[in-house]
PDB file of C-alpha atoms in Angstrom:
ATOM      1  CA  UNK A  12     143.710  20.200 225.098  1.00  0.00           C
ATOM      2  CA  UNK A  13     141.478  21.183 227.922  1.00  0.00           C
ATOM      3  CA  UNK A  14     139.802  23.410 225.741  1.00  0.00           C
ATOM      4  CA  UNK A  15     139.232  20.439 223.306  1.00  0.00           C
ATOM      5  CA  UNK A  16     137.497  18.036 226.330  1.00  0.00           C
ATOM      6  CA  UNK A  17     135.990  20.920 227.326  1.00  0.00           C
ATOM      7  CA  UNK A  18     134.511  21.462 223.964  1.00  0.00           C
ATOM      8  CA  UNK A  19     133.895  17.615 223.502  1.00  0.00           C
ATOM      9  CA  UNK A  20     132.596  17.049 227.025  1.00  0.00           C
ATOM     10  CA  UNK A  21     130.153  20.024 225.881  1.00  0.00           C
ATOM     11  CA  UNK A  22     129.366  18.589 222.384  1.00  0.00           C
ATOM     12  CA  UNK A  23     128.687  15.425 224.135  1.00  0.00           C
ATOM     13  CA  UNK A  24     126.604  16.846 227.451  1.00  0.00           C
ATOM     14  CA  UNK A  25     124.890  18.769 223.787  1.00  0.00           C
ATOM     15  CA  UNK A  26     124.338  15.285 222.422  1.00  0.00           C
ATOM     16  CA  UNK A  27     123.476  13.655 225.601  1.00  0.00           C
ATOM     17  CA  UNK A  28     120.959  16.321 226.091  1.00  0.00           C
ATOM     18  CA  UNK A  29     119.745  15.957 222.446  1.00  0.00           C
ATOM     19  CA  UNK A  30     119.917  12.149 222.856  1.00  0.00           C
ATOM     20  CA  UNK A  31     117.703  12.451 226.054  1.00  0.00           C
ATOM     21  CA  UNK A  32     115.536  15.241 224.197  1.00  0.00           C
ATOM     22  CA  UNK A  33     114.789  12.272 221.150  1.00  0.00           C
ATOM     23  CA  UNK A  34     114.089  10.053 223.624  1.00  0.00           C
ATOM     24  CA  UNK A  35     111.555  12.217 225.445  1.00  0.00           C
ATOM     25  CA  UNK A  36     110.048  13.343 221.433  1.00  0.00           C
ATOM     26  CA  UNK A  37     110.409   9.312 220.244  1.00  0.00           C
ATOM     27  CA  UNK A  38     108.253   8.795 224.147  1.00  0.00           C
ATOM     28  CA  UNK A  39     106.116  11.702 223.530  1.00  0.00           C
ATOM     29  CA  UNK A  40     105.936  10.094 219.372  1.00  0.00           C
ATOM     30  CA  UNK A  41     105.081   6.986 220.737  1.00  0.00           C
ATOM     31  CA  UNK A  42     102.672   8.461 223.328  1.00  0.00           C
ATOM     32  CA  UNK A  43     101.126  10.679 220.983  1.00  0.00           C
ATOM     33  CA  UNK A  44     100.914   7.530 218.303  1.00  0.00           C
ATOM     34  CA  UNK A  45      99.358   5.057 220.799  1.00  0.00           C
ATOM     35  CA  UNK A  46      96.627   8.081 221.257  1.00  0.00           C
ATOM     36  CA  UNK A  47      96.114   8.540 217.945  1.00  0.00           C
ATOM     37  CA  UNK A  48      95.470   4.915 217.539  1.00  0.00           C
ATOM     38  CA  UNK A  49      93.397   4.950 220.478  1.00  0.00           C
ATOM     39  CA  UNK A  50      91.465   7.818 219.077  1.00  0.00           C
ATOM     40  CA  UNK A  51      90.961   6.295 215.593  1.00  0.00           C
ATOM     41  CA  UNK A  52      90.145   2.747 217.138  1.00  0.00           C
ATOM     42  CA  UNK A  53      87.368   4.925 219.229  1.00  0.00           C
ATOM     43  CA  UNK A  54      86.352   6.903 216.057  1.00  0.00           C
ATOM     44  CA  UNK A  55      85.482   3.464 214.128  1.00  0.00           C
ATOM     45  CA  UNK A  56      83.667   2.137 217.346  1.00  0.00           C
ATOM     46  CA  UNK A  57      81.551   5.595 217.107  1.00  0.00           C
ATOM     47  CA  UNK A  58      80.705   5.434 213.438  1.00  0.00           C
ATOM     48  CA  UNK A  59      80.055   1.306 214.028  1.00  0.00           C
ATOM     49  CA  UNK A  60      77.919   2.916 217.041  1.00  0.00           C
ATOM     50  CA  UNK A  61      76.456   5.886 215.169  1.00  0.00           C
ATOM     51  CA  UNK A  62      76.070   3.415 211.976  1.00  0.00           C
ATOM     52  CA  UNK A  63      73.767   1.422 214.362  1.00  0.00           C
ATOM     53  CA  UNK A  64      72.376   4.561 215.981  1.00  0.00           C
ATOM     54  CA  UNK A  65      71.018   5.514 212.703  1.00  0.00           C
ATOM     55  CA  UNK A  66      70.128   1.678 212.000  1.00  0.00           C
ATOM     56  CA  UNK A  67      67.795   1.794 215.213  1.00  0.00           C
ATOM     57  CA  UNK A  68      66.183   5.647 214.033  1.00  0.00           C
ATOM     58  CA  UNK A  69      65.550   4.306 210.705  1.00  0.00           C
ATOM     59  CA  UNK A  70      63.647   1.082 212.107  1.00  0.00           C
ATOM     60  CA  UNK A  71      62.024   3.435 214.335  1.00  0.00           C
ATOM     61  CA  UNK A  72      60.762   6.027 211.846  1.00  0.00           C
ATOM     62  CA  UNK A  73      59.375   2.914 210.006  1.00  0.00           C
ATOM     63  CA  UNK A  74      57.573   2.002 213.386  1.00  0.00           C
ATOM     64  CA  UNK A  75      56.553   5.323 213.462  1.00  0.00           C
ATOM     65  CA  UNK A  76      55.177   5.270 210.063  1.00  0.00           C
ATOM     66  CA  UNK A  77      53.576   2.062 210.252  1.00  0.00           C
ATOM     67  CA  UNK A  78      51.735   3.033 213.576  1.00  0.00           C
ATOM     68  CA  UNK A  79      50.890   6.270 212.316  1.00  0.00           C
ATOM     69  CA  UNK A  80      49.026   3.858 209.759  1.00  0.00           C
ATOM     70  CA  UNK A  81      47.765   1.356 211.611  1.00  0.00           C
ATOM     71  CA  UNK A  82      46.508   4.932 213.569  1.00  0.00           C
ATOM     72  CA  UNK A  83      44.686   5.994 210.672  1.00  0.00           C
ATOM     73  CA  UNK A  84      43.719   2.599 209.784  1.00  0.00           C
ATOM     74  CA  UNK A  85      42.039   2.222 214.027  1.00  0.00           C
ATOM     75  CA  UNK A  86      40.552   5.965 213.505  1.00  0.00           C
ATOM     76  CA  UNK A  87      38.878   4.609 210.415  1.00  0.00           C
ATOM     77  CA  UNK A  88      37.735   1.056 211.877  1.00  0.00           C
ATOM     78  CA  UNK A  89      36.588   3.582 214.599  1.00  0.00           C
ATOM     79  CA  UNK A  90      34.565   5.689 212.668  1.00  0.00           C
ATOM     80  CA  UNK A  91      33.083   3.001 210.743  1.00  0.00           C
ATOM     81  CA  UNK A  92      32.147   1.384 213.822  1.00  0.00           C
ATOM     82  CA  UNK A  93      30.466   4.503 215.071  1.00  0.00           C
ATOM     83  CA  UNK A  94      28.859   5.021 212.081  1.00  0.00           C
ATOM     84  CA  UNK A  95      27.419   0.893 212.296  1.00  0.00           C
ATOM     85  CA  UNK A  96      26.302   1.743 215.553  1.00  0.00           C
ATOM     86  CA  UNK A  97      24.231   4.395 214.702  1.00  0.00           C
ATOM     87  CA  UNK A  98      22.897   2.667 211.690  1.00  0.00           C
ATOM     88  CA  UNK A  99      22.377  -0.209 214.221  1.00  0.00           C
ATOM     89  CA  UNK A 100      20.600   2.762 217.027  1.00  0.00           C
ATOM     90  CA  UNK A 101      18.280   3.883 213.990  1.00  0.00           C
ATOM     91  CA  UNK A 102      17.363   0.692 212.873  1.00  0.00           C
ATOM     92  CA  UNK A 103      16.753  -0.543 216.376  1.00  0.00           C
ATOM     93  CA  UNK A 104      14.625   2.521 216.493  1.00  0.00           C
ATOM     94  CA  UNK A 105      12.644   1.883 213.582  1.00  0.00           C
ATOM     95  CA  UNK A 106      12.019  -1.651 214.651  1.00  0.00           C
ATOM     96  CA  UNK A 107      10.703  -0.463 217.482  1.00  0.00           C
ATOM     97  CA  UNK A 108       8.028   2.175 215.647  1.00  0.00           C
ATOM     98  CA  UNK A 109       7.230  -0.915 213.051  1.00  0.00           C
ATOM     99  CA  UNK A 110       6.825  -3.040 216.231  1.00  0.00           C
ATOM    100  CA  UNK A 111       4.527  -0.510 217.632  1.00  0.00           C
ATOM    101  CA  UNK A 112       2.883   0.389 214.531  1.00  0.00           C
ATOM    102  CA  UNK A 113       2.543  -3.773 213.750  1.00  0.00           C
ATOM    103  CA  UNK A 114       0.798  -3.653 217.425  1.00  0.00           C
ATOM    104  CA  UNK A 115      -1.666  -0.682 216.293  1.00  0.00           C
ATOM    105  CA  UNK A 116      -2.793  -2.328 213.134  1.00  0.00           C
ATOM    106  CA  UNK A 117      -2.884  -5.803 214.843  1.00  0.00           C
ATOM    107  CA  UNK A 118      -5.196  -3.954 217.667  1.00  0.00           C
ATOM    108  CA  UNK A 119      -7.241  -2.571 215.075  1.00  0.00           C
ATOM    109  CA  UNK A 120      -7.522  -5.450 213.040  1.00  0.00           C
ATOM    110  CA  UNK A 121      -9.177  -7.206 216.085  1.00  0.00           C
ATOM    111  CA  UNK A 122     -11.352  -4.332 216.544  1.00  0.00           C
ATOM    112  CA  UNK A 123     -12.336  -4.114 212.967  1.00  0.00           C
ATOM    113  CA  UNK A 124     -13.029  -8.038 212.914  1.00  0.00           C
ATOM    114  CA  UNK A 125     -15.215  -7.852 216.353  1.00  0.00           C
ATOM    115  CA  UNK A 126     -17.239  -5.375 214.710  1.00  0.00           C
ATOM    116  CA  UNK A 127     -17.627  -7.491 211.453  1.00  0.00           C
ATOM    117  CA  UNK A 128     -18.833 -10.432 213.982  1.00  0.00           C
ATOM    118  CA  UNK A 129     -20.971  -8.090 215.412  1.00  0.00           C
ATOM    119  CA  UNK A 130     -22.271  -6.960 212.318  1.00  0.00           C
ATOM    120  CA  UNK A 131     -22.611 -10.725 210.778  1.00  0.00           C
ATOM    121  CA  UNK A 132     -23.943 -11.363 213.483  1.00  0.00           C
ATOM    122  CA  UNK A 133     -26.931  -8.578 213.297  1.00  0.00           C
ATOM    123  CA  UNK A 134     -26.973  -9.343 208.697  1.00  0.00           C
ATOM    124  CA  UNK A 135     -28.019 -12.896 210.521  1.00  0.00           C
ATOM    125  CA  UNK A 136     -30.767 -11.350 212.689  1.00  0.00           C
ATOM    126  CA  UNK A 137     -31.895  -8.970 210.065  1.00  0.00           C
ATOM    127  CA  UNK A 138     -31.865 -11.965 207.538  1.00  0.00           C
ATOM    128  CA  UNK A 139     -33.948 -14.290 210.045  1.00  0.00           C
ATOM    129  CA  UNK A 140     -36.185 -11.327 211.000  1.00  0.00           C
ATOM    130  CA  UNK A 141     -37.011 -10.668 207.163  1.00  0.00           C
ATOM    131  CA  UNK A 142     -37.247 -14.342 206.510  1.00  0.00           C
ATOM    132  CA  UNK A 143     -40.039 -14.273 209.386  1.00  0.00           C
ATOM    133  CA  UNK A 144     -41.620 -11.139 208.234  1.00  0.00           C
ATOM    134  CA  UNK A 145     -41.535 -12.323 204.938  1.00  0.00           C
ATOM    135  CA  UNK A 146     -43.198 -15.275 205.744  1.00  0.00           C
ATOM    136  CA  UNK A 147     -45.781 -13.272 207.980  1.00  0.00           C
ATOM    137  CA  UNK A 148     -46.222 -11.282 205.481  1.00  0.00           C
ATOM    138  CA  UNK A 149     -46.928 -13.971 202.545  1.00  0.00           C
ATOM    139  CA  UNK A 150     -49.592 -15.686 205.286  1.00  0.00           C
ATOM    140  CA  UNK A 151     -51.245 -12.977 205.725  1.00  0.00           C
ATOM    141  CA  UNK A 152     -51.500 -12.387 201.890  1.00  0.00           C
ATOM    142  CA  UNK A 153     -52.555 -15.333 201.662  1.00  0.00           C
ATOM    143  CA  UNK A 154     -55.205 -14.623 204.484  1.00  0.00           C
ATOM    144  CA  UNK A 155     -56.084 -11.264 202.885  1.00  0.00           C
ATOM    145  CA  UNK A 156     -56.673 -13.076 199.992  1.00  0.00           C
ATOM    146  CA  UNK A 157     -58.633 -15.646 201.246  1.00  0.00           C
ATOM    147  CA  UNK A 158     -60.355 -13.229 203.185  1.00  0.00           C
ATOM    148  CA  UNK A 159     -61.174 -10.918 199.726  1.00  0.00           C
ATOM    149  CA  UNK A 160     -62.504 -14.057 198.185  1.00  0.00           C
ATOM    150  CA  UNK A 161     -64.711 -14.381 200.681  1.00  0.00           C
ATOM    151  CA  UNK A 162     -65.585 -10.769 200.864  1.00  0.00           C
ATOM    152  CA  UNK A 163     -66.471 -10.927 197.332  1.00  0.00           C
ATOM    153  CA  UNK A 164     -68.177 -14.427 197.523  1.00  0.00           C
ATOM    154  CA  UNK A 165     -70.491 -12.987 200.662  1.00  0.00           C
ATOM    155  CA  UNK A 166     -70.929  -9.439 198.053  1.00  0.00           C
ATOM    156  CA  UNK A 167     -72.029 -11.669 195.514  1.00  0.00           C
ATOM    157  CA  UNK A 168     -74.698 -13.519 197.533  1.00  0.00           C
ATOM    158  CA  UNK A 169     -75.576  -9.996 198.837  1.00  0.00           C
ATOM    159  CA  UNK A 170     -75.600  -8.693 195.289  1.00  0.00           C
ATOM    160  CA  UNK A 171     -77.689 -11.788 194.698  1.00  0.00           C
ATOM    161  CA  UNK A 172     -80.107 -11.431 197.441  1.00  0.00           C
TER     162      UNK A 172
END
């Protein structure tokens, strides 16, 4: 009978053992369980986290996009703008030759319109002059004729004589 406790004192020391060993794998389970919850509870905040990651990269590509645009869109008001400035240089330029070129004409307008006093004035002179001349002229044709009248009126008396 001693061998029979012996051999149920070992079978239960055995099942104690193997009772304490399923309590240390049902700890361990339950260990290993609560990490593997942990872990899947932190896998879903990751992919809720890496959902909004790629959320917050997509808006930001779209920024990117957008000011890459509105890049395009500055480099073209730019251009244009240089392009209406040198429109703007060119015609300031040329409104500067007409200006100078108005101021040329104007100068020689005046010039031009001097001499034609000048020369109005002298047609006037020359007119008068000719007017006087004429008139000098038509007394003393007048004279010259009076004069031949009597010339032939004193040739006649001569002739007569």
């Amino acid at each position: 009978m001693d061998k029979i406790r012996e051999k149920i004192n070992s079978i239960r020391a055995e099942a104690d053992a193997a009772n304490a060993k399923v309590e240390e794998l049902e700890a361990k389970l339950k260990e290993i369980t609560l990490e593997h919850t942990q872990q899947e509870r932190e896998i879903v905040s990751l992919n809720h986290k890496n959902k909004q990651l790629e959320d917050e990269l997509e808006t930001a590509n779209e920024n990117i996009k957008e000011l890459k645009g509105n890049e395009a869109e500055e480099n073209d008001y730019k251009k244009e703008y240089e392009n209406a400035m040198h429109k703007i240089t060119l015609l300031e330029q040329e409104l500067e030759d007409s200006d100078k070129s108005l101021k040329e004409t104007t100068n020689n307008f005046r010039e031009a319109d001097v001499k034609a006093e000048q020369l109005e004035k002298k047609v006037e002179q020359l007119t008068n002059q000719l007017a006087a001349e004429e008139k000098k002229n038509e007394e003393l044709e007048a004279k010259n004729k009076e004069l031949a009248e009597q010339l032939e009126e004193i040739n006649k008396q001569l002739d007569d004589m």
